[in-house]
Short mmCIF file of C-alpha atoms in Angstrom, two decimals:
data_model
loop_
_atom_site.label_atom_id
_atom_site.label_comp_id
_atom_site.label_asym_id
_atom_site.label_seq_id
_atom_site.Cartn_x
_atom_site.Cartn_y
_atom_site.Cartn_z
CA MET Q 1288 52.49 121.11 119.26
CA PRO Q 1289 52.39 117.50 117.93
CA ILE Q 1290 52.26 118.93 114.38
CA LEU Q 1291 55.29 121.18 115.04
CA ASN Q 1292 57.16 118.30 116.68
CA ASN Q 1293 56.52 116.03 113.69
CA PHE Q 1294 57.48 118.79 111.25
CA VAL Q 1295 60.83 119.35 112.96
CA PHE Q 1296 61.30 115.58 113.28
CA TRP Q 1297 60.93 115.11 109.53
CA LEU Q 1298 63.28 118.01 108.82
CA THR Q 1299 65.82 116.33 111.10
CA THR Q 1300 65.23 113.02 109.31
CA ILE Q 1301 65.87 114.67 105.94
CA ALA Q 1302 69.13 116.07 107.28
CA TYR Q 1303 69.97 112.57 108.54
CA LEU Q 1304 69.30 111.02 105.11
CA MET Q 1305 71.61 113.59 103.54
CA LEU Q 1306 74.18 112.72 106.21
CA ILE Q 1307 73.95 109.07 105.16
CA LEU Q 1308 74.75 110.00 101.55
CA PHE Q 1309 77.71 112.07 102.71
CA ASN Q 1310 79.01 109.21 104.88
CA LEU Q 1311 78.76 106.79 101.98
CA SER Q 1312 80.89 109.06 99.75
CA ASN Q 1313 84.64 108.50 99.44
CA THR Q 1314 85.61 112.17 99.73
CA LYS Q 1315 88.92 112.75 101.49
CA GLY Q 1316 89.31 116.48 100.88
CA THR Q 1317 91.59 116.64 97.85
CA GLY Q 1318 90.75 118.80 94.84
CA ASP Q 1319 88.36 121.71 94.45
CA GLN Q 1320 85.36 119.47 93.82
CA ASN Q 1321 86.00 117.45 96.97
CA VAL Q 1322 86.47 120.61 99.02
CA GLY Q 1323 83.05 121.72 97.82
CA ILE Q 1324 81.57 118.39 98.90
CA LEU Q 1325 83.25 118.74 102.30
CA VAL Q 1326 81.73 122.18 102.78
CA MET Q 1327 78.35 120.75 101.87
CA GLY Q 1328 78.90 117.91 104.33
CA PHE Q 1329 79.76 120.40 107.06
CA ASN Q 1330 76.55 122.30 106.38
CA ILE Q 1331 74.54 119.08 106.49
CA MET Q 1332 76.09 118.20 109.85
CA VAL Q 1333 75.32 121.67 111.23
CA ALA Q 1334 71.73 121.38 110.00
CA TYR Q 1335 71.36 117.97 111.62
CA VAL Q 1336 72.81 119.15 114.96
CA VAL Q 1337 70.69 122.32 115.06
CA LEU Q 1338 67.48 120.57 114.05
CA SER Q 1339 68.07 117.74 116.54
CA LEU Q 1340 68.62 120.35 119.27
CA ILE Q 1341 65.38 122.14 118.39
CA LEU Q 1342 63.57 118.80 118.33
CA THR Q 1343 65.03 117.87 121.73
CA ILE Q 1344 63.89 121.21 123.21
CA LEU Q 1345 60.37 120.74 121.81
CA ILE Q 1346 60.12 117.22 123.23
CA ALA Q 1347 61.41 118.42 126.59
CA TYR Q 1348 58.91 121.31 126.58
CA ASN Q 1349 56.08 118.79 126.06
CA GLY Q 1350 57.27 116.58 128.92
CA GLY Q 1351 58.78 113.85 126.78
CA PHE Q 1352 61.69 113.41 129.21
CA TYR Q 1353 59.61 113.30 132.39
CA TRP Q 1354 61.13 109.92 133.21
CA MET Q 1355 64.68 111.21 133.65
CA LEU Q 1356 64.71 113.17 136.94
CA SER Q 1357 62.10 114.72 139.22
CA SER Q 1358 63.93 118.05 139.56
CA ARG Q 1359 63.22 120.28 136.55
CA LEU Q 1360 66.67 121.88 136.71
CA TRP Q 1361 68.55 118.60 136.85
CA ARG Q 1362 66.22 117.07 134.25
CA ASN Q 1363 67.06 119.87 131.81
CA ILE Q 1364 70.75 119.41 132.51
CA GLY Q 1365 70.35 115.68 131.97
CA ILE Q 1366 68.51 116.30 128.68
CA GLY Q 1367 71.34 118.56 127.52
CA VAL Q 1368 73.95 115.95 128.42
CA LEU Q 1369 71.89 113.24 126.69
CA TRP Q 1370 71.61 115.28 123.47
CA LEU Q 1371 75.29 116.23 123.61
CA GLY Q 1372 76.35 112.58 123.78
CA LEU Q 1373 73.97 111.59 120.96
CA THR Q 1374 75.27 114.25 118.57
CA THR Q 1375 78.94 114.06 119.62
CA GLY Q 1376 79.20 110.42 118.58
CA THR Q 1377 77.71 111.19 115.17
CA ILE Q 1378 80.08 114.14 114.63
CA ILE Q 1379 83.18 112.16 115.66
CA CYS Q 1380 82.34 109.19 113.44
CA THR Q 1381 81.47 111.35 110.43
CA ALA Q 1382 84.66 113.38 110.84
CA ALA Q 1383 86.73 110.17 111.04
CA LYS Q 1384 85.02 108.77 107.94
CA THR Q 1385 85.71 112.02 106.07
CA GLU Q 1386 89.35 112.45 107.09
CA LEU Q 1387 90.69 108.89 107.43
CA THR Q 1388 91.21 106.01 105.07
CA PHE Q 1389 90.14 102.74 106.67
CA GLY Q 1390 93.23 100.57 107.26
CA ASP Q 1391 93.80 96.87 106.77
CA GLN Q 1392 95.85 96.03 109.84
CA ASN Q 1393 92.98 95.04 112.13
CA SER Q 1394 91.22 91.69 112.02
CA GLY Q 1395 88.50 89.77 113.83
CA ILE Q 1396 86.39 91.55 116.40
CA THR Q 1397 88.64 94.62 116.32
CA ARG Q 1398 88.01 95.05 112.58
CA LEU Q 1399 84.26 94.62 113.06
CA LEU Q 1400 84.17 97.25 115.80
CA SER Q 1401 86.32 99.53 113.67
CA TRP Q 1402 83.85 99.25 110.80
CA LEU Q 1403 80.96 100.06 113.14
CA ILE Q 1404 82.73 103.19 114.33
CA TYR Q 1405 83.87 104.17 110.84
CA TYR Q 1406 80.26 104.15 109.68
CA GLY Q 1407 78.85 105.34 113.01
CA GLY Q 1408 77.53 108.48 111.32
CA ILE Q 1409 74.98 106.24 109.58
CA TRP Q 1410 73.56 104.21 112.48
CA LEU Q 1411 74.21 106.29 115.61
CA PRO Q 1412 71.54 108.92 114.75
CA LEU Q 1413 68.94 106.14 114.74
CA LEU Q 1414 69.50 105.73 118.49
CA MET Q 1415 68.06 109.23 118.78
CA LEU Q 1416 65.54 109.41 115.93
CA LEU Q 1417 63.69 106.16 116.68
CA PRO Q 1418 63.13 106.98 120.37
CA TYR Q 1419 62.17 110.57 119.49
CA TRP Q 1420 59.58 109.29 117.03
CA SER Q 1421 58.20 106.99 119.70
CA ILE Q 1422 58.01 109.84 122.23
CA ILE Q 1423 56.31 112.20 119.76
CA ASN Q 1424 53.90 109.52 118.51
CA PRO Q 1425 53.29 107.13 121.42
CA ASP Q 1426 50.30 105.57 119.66
CA GLY Q 1427 52.06 105.11 116.36
CA ARG Q 1428 52.60 101.72 114.74
CA LEU Q 1429 56.39 102.00 115.17
CA SER Q 1430 56.31 103.30 118.75
CA LEU Q 1431 58.78 101.61 121.10
CA SER Q 1432 58.22 100.38 124.62
CA PRO Q 1433 59.25 102.91 127.30
CA HIS Q 1434 62.14 100.72 128.43
CA LEU Q 1435 63.45 100.19 124.91
CA PHE Q 1436 63.49 103.84 123.84
CA LYS Q 1437 65.20 104.80 127.10
CA ILE Q 1438 67.85 102.13 126.53
CA LEU Q 1439 68.47 103.36 122.96
CA LEU Q 1440 68.80 106.99 124.04
CA LEU Q 1441 71.10 106.26 126.96
CA SER Q 1442 73.20 103.81 124.93
CA GLY Q 1443 73.62 106.29 122.09
CA SER Q 1444 74.61 109.08 124.44
CA ALA Q 1445 77.04 106.84 126.35
CA ALA Q 1446 78.59 105.72 123.01
CA GLY Q 1447 79.12 109.35 122.06
CA PHE Q 1448 81.01 110.17 125.26
CA ILE Q 1449 83.07 106.99 124.99
CA LEU Q 1450 84.04 107.96 121.44
CA LEU Q 1451 84.88 111.47 122.64
CA ALA Q 1452 87.12 110.15 125.44
CA GLY Q 1453 89.02 107.69 123.23
CA GLN Q 1454 88.85 109.36 119.84
CA GLN Q 1455 92.62 109.69 119.37
CA LYS Q 1456 93.23 106.00 119.97
CA ILE Q 1457 90.16 105.11 117.92
CA ARG Q 1458 91.37 107.16 114.95
CA THR Q 1459 94.78 105.47 115.17
CA THR Q 1460 93.12 102.05 115.18
CA LEU Q 1461 90.80 102.89 112.30
CA SER Q 1462 93.65 104.05 110.04
CA ALA Q 1463 96.22 101.38 110.99
CA LYS Q 1464 97.71 99.98 107.78
CA THR Q 1465 100.06 97.16 106.82
CA PRO Q 1466 103.16 98.01 104.74
CA ASP Q 1467 101.42 96.63 101.63
CA TYR Q 1468 98.24 98.67 102.07
CA TYR Q 1469 98.87 101.24 99.36
CA SER Q 1470 100.28 98.70 96.93
CA ASN Q 1471 97.22 96.48 97.39
CA ALA Q 1472 94.89 99.48 97.01
CA THR Q 1473 96.66 100.49 93.80
CA ILE Q 1474 96.41 96.96 92.41
CA ARG Q 1475 92.69 96.87 93.18
CA LYS Q 1476 92.30 100.07 91.16
CA MET Q 1477 94.23 98.45 88.30
CA TYR Q 1478 91.74 95.60 88.09
CA LYS Q 1479 88.83 98.05 88.04
CA ASP Q 1480 90.37 100.19 85.29
CA LYS Q 1481 88.80 99.18 81.99
CA SER Q 1482 90.84 101.57 79.85
CA LEU Q 1483 94.17 100.01 81.00
CA ALA Q 1484 95.84 103.43 81.25
CA TYR Q 1485 96.15 103.14 85.02
CA SER Q 1486 97.66 99.66 84.82
CA LEU Q 1487 100.06 100.64 82.04
CA TYR Q 1488 101.37 103.50 84.18
CA TYR Q 1489 102.86 100.95 86.61
CA ILE Q 1490 104.51 98.68 84.04
CA GLY Q 1491 108.21 98.73 84.90
CA ASP Q 1492 107.61 100.24 88.34
CA GLU Q 1493 110.46 99.83 90.83
CA ASP Q 1494 108.05 98.07 93.19
CA PRO Q 1495 107.82 94.47 91.88
CA GLN Q 1496 104.39 94.08 93.44
CA LEU Q 1497 103.00 97.00 91.46
CA HIS Q 1498 104.79 95.91 88.26
CA ASN Q 1499 103.46 92.34 88.50
CA GLY Q 1500 100.02 93.58 89.50
CA ALA Q 1501 99.93 95.80 86.41
CA LEU Q 1502 100.96 92.93 84.13
CA ASN Q 1503 98.36 90.56 85.57
CA SER Q 1504 95.58 93.14 85.55
CA ILE Q 1505 96.16 93.75 81.83
CA LYS Q 1506 96.43 90.07 80.90
CA GLN Q 1507 93.22 89.21 82.71
CA GLN Q 1508 91.32 91.36 80.17
CA LYS Q 1509 90.86 89.11 77.16
CA ASN Q 1510 90.46 92.02 74.75
CA TYR Q 1511 93.37 94.10 76.02
CA GLU Q 1512 94.84 94.53 72.53
CA ASN Q 1513 91.59 96.27 71.50
CA LYS Q 1514 92.26 98.74 74.32
CA PHE Q 1515 95.84 99.10 73.10
CA GLN Q 1516 94.53 100.01 69.65
CA ILE Q 1517 92.33 102.75 71.15
CA ILE Q 1518 95.37 104.16 72.98
CA PHE Q 1519 97.42 104.18 69.76
CA GLU Q 1520 94.58 105.86 67.87
CA GLY Q 1521 94.45 108.50 70.61
CA ARG Q 1522 98.19 109.11 70.12
CA LEU Q 1523 98.88 109.04 73.86
CA VAL Q 1524 102.66 108.87 73.63
CA SER Q 1525 103.53 108.23 77.29
CA THR Q 1526 100.91 105.46 77.56
CA ILE Q 1527 102.04 104.02 74.24
CA GLY Q 1528 105.56 103.92 75.70
CA SER Q 1529 104.16 101.73 78.49
CA ILE Q 1530 102.59 99.42 75.93
CA PHE Q 1531 106.07 98.83 74.50
CA LEU Q 1532 107.26 98.02 78.02
CA PHE Q 1533 104.46 95.47 78.22
CA TRP Q 1534 105.35 94.00 74.84
CA ASP Q 1535 108.96 93.73 75.94
CA ILE Q 1536 107.70 91.13 78.42
CA GLN Q 1537 104.54 89.79 76.81
CA PRO Q 1538 104.39 88.74 73.12
CA VAL Q 1539 102.12 90.69 70.79
CA LYS Q 1540 99.13 88.54 69.80
CA ASN Q 1541 98.43 90.26 66.47
CA PRO Q 1542 101.57 92.14 65.36
CA GLU Q 1543 100.26 92.90 61.86
CA ARG Q 1544 97.39 94.83 63.42
CA PHE Q 1545 99.73 97.30 65.09
CA VAL Q 1546 102.23 97.94 62.30
CA PRO Q 1547 100.41 100.97 60.80
CA LEU Q 1548 99.47 102.20 64.30
CA ILE Q 1549 103.09 102.10 65.47
CA ASN Q 1550 104.36 103.78 62.35
CA SER Q 1551 101.79 106.56 62.63
CA VAL Q 1552 102.83 107.36 66.20
CA LEU Q 1553 106.63 107.27 65.65
CA PRO Q 1554 106.63 110.93 64.46
CA ASP Q 1555 104.83 111.92 67.66
CA ILE Q 1556 107.48 110.12 69.68
CA SER Q 1557 110.17 111.92 67.71
CA SER Q 1558 108.46 115.27 68.37
CA GLU Q 1559 108.21 114.64 72.12
CA ILE Q 1560 111.84 113.55 72.31
CA SER Q 1561 112.82 116.81 70.60
CA GLU Q 1562 110.72 118.78 73.07
CA SER Q 1563 112.32 117.04 76.04
CA MET Q 1564 115.79 117.86 74.72
CA GLU Q 1565 114.96 121.53 74.16
CA SER Q 1566 113.26 122.18 77.53
CA ASN Q 1567 114.87 121.89 80.94
CA TYR Q 1568 111.38 121.54 82.42
CA LYS Q 1569 111.24 118.01 81.05
CA ALA Q 1570 112.89 115.71 83.58
CA GLY Q 1571 113.51 112.85 81.18
CA PHE Q 1572 112.44 111.10 78.00
CA PRO Q 1573 108.75 110.47 77.24
CA VAL Q 1574 109.38 106.83 76.30
CA ASP Q 1575 112.07 104.16 76.58
CA ILE Q 1576 113.62 104.18 73.11
CA GLU Q 1577 115.82 101.17 73.89
CA LYS Q 1578 112.74 99.05 74.70
CA ILE Q 1579 110.97 100.27 71.56
CA CYS Q 1580 113.93 99.21 69.44
CA ARG Q 1581 114.00 95.80 71.10
CA VAL Q 1582 110.25 95.23 70.58
CA LEU Q 1583 110.44 96.35 66.93
CA ASP Q 1584 113.39 94.01 66.40
CA GLN Q 1585 111.94 90.96 68.14
CA GLN Q 1586 108.23 91.20 67.38
CA PHE Q 1587 107.88 93.39 64.29
CA ASN Q 1588 111.00 92.41 62.38
CA GLU Q 1589 109.11 91.61 59.18
CA SER Q 1590 107.87 95.21 59.01
CA ARG Q 1591 111.27 96.88 59.51
CA HIS Q 1592 111.07 98.56 56.08
CA VAL Q 1593 107.85 100.30 57.19
CA PHE Q 1594 109.43 101.78 60.33
CA ARG Q 1595 112.85 102.67 58.90
CA PRO Q 1596 112.05 106.22 57.60
CA ASN Q 1597 110.57 107.30 60.92
CA MET Q 1598 113.36 105.60 62.87
CA LEU Q 1599 115.86 107.64 60.86
CA LYS Q 1600 114.03 110.79 61.97
CA ILE Q 1601 114.22 109.65 65.59
CA GLN Q 1602 117.95 109.09 65.14
CA GLU Q 1603 118.30 112.60 63.73
CA VAL Q 1604 116.52 114.07 66.76
CA LEU Q 1605 118.62 112.04 69.20
CA GLU Q 1606 121.82 113.39 67.66
CA LYS Q 1607 120.91 116.92 68.71
CA HIS Q 1608 122.63 118.49 71.69
CA PRO Q 1609 120.17 118.76 74.62
CA ILE Q 1610 119.78 121.81 76.83
CA LYS Q 1611 121.78 121.61 80.07
CA ARG Q 1612 119.96 120.59 83.20
CA ALA Q 1613 121.00 120.53 86.84
CA ASN Q 1614 124.38 118.78 87.17
CA SER Q 1615 123.18 115.42 88.49
CA ASP Q 1616 120.09 115.35 86.23
CA HIS Q 1617 122.09 116.34 83.17
CA GLN Q 1618 124.57 113.53 83.66
CA LYS Q 1619 121.78 110.96 83.98
CA TYR Q 1620 120.01 112.45 80.99
CA MET Q 1621 123.16 112.28 78.86
CA GLU Q 1622 123.80 108.68 79.89
CA LYS Q 1623 120.26 107.73 78.90
CA LEU Q 1624 120.55 109.71 75.66
CA GLU Q 1625 123.72 107.87 74.69
CA THR Q 1626 122.03 104.53 75.39
CA TYR Q 1627 119.12 105.50 73.13
CA ARG Q 1628 121.43 106.74 70.38
CA GLN Q 1629 123.24 103.43 70.39
CA ALA Q 1630 119.99 101.43 70.44
CA VAL Q 1631 118.59 103.26 67.40
CA LYS Q 1632 121.94 103.01 65.58
CA ASN Q 1633 122.09 99.26 66.18
CA TRP Q 1634 118.51 98.81 64.98
CA LEU Q 1635 119.14 100.77 61.80
CA GLU Q 1636 122.38 98.92 61.08
CA ALA Q 1637 120.65 95.58 61.56
CA HIS Q 1638 117.81 96.54 59.23
#
C-alpha cells in the first residue's frame, strides 16, 4: 500500500504542478486559442480533484486519519468534509484567477489578502499535499509533526469553506477597479510595445490620458525613428497615418531620411482613400489628409517638388464622388472629404 499511496501522491503532485502553470497564465477566455487553454485548465483541475480524492481514500483506508474521530462513520464523514473544503478553496481561487482581472482599487492589507486569494490555486493545495506526504511517509526527512500537519489540513479546509461562503463578495473585491484602471493598463502595454504600433494607435485618442501616454511611450524610445522607418518600409498605411499625427506634434529629427519613404507610400494612401470612397463598408478615411498636408508643409517643405506628383494623384482621387452611406455617416464623411479636398488644394497652390 505505501507504494500505491506514493504513486498516487506523485500523480496528484504532477497535476498540482500543471495547475500552478495554469494559474500563472493570463488567459481570460477570449479567442480560440485561449478557449483551448481553458479547456485544458478544466481538465487539469478535474485530474487534480479526482486524484486528490483517490489519495484521500487510500490514506483513510490505511488509518491515516485515525486522529479525527473515534466513530468510523463520523470519521469518514469528517474526512469527506475535510477533503471537500481543501479542494473547494483551490477550485474557487483558480476559477477567480481565470475569469477575473485583478483590480487596482484595494490597498494595504486588503490588497495583500486579495492577492493571496487571487493566487490561492497555487498555495492552497500545499495545505493538503504537505500533510498527506507526512502521513504517507512518517519517517521521511520532510515529515511534519502531528500537530502541524493537522493544523495545515484543518486550516486549508476551513479556508475553502470560508471562500465558498463569501465568494461573491470576494470576487467583487478582487475585481474592484478605479476609473483609470483600463487607461493605466493600456499605457503600461504601450511602454512594453517595442514596435510602437500599439502606441501609435492611440495618438490623437479622445482620452487625453491615452494620447499623452502614447506620445511619452514613443519619445522614451531613443531610436523611435528607426521603428518609424520599418513601419514605412512595411507600407502599413493606417499606422503611417498615426506617425503623421505624431509628427504634427513632435518635430521630425531626420526629415531627409523620410522623404523617399513618404513619397513611396503616398500612392498607397491614394489607393486606400479611393477604396474607402467606393465601399460603404469603410466607415471613414484611412488617414488624416489634413494632418499629412500640414506635416509636409511644415517639416518637409524643401522636398515639396518630390511629393507634388503623388499629391496631385491624391487630389484627383478626392475629387471623386463617394458612395452614399447611412444619412448621419454620409454627412460626416462628406464634411471630412471637403476638409481634405481643401487641405490638398491649399498645399498644391502653396507649392
